[in-house]
Every structure is written in structure tokens, then in C-alpha cells.
CSV table of C-alpha atoms in Angstrom, one decimal:
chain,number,residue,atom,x,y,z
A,1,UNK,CA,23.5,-20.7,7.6
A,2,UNK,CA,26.0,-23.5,7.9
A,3,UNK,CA,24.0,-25.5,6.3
A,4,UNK,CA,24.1,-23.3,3.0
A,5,UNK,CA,20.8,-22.0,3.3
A,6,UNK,CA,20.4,-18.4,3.7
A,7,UNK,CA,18.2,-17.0,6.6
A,8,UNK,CA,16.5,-13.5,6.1
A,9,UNK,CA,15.4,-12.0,9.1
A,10,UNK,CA,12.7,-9.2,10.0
A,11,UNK,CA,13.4,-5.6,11.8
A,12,UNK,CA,11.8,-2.4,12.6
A,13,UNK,CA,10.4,-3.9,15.9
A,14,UNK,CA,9.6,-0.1,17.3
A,15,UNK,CA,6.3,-0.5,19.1
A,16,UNK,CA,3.0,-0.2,16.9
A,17,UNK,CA,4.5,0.5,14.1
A,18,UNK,CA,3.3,-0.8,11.0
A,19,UNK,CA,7.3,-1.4,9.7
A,20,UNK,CA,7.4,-4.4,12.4
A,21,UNK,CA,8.7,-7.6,10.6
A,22,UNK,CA,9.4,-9.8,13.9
A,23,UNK,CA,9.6,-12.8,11.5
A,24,UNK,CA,12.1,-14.7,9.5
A,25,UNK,CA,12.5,-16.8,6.1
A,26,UNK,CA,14.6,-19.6,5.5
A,27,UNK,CA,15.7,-20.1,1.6
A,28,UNK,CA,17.5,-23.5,0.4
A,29,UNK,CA,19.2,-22.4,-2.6
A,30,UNK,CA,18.5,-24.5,-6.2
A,31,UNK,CA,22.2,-25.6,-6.0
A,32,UNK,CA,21.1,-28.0,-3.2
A,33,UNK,CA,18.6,-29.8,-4.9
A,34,UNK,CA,18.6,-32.0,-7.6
A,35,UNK,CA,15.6,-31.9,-10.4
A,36,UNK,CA,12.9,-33.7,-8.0
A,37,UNK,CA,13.9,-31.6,-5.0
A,38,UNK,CA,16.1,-34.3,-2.9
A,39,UNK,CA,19.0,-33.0,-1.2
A,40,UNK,CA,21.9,-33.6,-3.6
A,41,UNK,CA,25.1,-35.3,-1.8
A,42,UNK,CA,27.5,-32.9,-0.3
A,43,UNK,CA,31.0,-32.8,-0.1
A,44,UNK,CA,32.1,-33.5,3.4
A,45,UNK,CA,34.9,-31.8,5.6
A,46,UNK,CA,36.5,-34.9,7.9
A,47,UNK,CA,39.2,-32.2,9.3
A,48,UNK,CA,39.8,-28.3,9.3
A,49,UNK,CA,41.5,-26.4,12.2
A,50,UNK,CA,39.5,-24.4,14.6
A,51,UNK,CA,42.0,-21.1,14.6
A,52,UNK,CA,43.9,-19.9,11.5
A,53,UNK,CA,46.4,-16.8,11.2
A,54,UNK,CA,46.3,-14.4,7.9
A,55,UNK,CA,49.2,-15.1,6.0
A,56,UNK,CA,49.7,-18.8,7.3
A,57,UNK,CA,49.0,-21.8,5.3
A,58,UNK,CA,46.9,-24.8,6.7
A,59,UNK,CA,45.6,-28.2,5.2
A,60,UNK,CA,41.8,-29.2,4.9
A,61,UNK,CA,41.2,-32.9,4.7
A,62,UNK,CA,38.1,-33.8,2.0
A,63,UNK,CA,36.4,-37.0,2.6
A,64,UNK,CA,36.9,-37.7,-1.0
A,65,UNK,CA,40.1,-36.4,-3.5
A,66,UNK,CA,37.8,-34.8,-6.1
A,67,UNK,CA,37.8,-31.2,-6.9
A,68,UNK,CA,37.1,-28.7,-4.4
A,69,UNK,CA,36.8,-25.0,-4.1
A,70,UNK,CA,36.5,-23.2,-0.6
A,71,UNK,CA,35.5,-20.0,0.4
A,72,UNK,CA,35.2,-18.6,3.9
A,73,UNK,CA,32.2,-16.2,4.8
A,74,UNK,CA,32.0,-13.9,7.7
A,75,UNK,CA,29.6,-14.8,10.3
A,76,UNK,CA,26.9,-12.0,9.9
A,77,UNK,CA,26.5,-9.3,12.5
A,78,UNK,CA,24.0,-6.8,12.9
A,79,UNK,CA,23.1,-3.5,14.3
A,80,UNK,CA,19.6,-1.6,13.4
A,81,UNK,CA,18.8,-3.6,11.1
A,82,UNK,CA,21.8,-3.7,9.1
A,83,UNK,CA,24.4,-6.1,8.6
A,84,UNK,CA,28.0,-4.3,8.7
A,85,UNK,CA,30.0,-6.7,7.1
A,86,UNK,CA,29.2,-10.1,5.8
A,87,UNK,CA,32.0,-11.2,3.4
A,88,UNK,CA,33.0,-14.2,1.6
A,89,UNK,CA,36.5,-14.8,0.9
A,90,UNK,CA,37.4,-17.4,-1.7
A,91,UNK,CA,40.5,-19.6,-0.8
A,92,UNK,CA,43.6,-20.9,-3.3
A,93,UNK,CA,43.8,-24.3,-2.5
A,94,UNK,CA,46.7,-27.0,-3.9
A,95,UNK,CA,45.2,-30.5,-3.7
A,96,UNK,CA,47.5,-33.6,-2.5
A,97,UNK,CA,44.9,-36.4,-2.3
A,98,UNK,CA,41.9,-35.6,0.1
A,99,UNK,CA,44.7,-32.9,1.7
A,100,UNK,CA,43.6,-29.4,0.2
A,101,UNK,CA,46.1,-26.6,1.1
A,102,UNK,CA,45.6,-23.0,1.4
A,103,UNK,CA,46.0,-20.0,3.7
A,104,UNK,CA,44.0,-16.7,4.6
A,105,UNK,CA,45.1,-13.7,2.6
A,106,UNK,CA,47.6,-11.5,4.9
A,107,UNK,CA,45.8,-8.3,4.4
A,108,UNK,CA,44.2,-7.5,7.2
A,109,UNK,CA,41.8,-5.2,4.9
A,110,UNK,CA,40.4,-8.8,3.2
A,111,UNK,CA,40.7,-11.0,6.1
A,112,UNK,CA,39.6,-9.4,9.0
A,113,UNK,CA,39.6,-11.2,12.8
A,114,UNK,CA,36.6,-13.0,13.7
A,115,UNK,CA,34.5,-16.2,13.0
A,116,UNK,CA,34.0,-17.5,9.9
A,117,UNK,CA,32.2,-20.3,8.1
A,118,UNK,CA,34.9,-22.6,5.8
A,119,UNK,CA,32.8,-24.2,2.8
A,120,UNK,CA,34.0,-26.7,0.3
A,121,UNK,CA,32.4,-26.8,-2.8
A,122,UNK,CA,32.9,-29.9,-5.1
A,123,UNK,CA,33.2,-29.6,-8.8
A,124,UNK,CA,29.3,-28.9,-9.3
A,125,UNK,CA,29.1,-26.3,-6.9
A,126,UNK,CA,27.2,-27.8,-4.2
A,127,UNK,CA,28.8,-26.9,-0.6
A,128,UNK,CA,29.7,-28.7,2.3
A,129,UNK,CA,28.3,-28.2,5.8
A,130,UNK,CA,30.4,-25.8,7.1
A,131,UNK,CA,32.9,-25.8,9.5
A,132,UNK,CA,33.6,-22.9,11.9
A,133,UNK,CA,36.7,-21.3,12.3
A,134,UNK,CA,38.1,-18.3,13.6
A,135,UNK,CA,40.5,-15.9,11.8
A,136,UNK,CA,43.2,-14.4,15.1
């Protein structure tokens, strides 16, 4: 989800049978928790652009100049109760104050077209809200 948590969803709706799982779960990872299970604070992304090209950098601005790592995962598709291809793709980014840049491989193998969730992840691992960009 873009909020980091991680949805699992139910299949096999085919009539009476007893494989029906029309339901869902919703997990919040430990990472977003501190010991007494209060959110802990997130990193925050002020400005990403919507539309990026493989191959061509572009800047991320942080609302703080800490460390950051970022990763871009495919939004999730399925067919039949299978998900073709989620991916996450982790991003080389140069820091220049609160400026973080980076750019999508070029391969189109690795970086396929399509929408994408862009996290930031400050230096204890915990990500941002994400912000949603597409890969032309």
C-alpha cells in the first residue's frame, strides 16, 4: 500500500466452493512501529515528478537533508489470482542538501512502463508515504 503496509487479498471466488476467500488482511510491518506500537515518524517526500523516462535522471526533494534510500515498486496487478509482476527497484541516489538525485535504470527488462510507488527510506529504514509515478 502506499502507506507501507502490505494488503493480502483473498481468491478462488468460483461459486460454492469451499476455496472462496472473498476477504482481505491488512499487515503494518514492525519497521513502522516503535517498541510501544506508535507510528514512528516518517520521512516525507515535499516534491517528486509525476512521469519519469528510463535512462533519465531526476531530483527528489526530502523534507529534511538526512540520509535516504529509495526504491520504486510496481503497482501490483493481478489475473486468477496471481500477481504477474510486482517488483521493487532500488534507486542510486547523490544527495545535495534535501535534493536527492537519481534516475530509472535504462533497461527496459528492469524498468518496465507503468505505475510505480517512489519510497524514501531514512537511515533507519522506515519509509515514506509514497508518491506515485509513472515510468513512460
Amino acid at each position: 500500500l502506499q502507506d507501507g503496509r502490505i494488503i493480502a487479498g483473498g481468491g478462488g471466488v468460483c461459486g460454492p466452493c469451499n476455496a472462496n476467500h472473498p476477504d482481505a488482511e491488512i499487515l503494518t510491518p514492525p519497521y513502522l512501529l516503535d517498541n510501544l506500537g506508535n507510528p514512528k515518524p516518517r520521512p516525507i517526500i515535499v516534491d517528486a515528478p509525476a512521469n519519469i523516462d528510463r535512462g533519465v535522471g531526476f531530483v527528489v526533494t526530502m523534507n529534511s537533508s538526512g540520509p535516504h534510500t529509495f526504491a520504486l515498486v510496481r503497482l501490483s496487478a493481478s489475473t486468477h489470482a496471481v500477481n504477474n509482476d510486482l517488483r521493487r527497484i532500488p534507486m542510486t541516489a547523490t544527495r545535495n542538501g534535501s535534493s536527492f538525485s537519481m534516475a530509472v535504470d535504462a533497461n527496459p527488462n528492469i524498468s518496465l512502463p507503468g505505475v510505480y510507488f517512489l519510497f524514501a527510506m531514512n537511515g533507519d529504514g522506515v519509509p515514506s508515504i509514497a508518491k506515485t509515478v509513472t515510468i513512460e
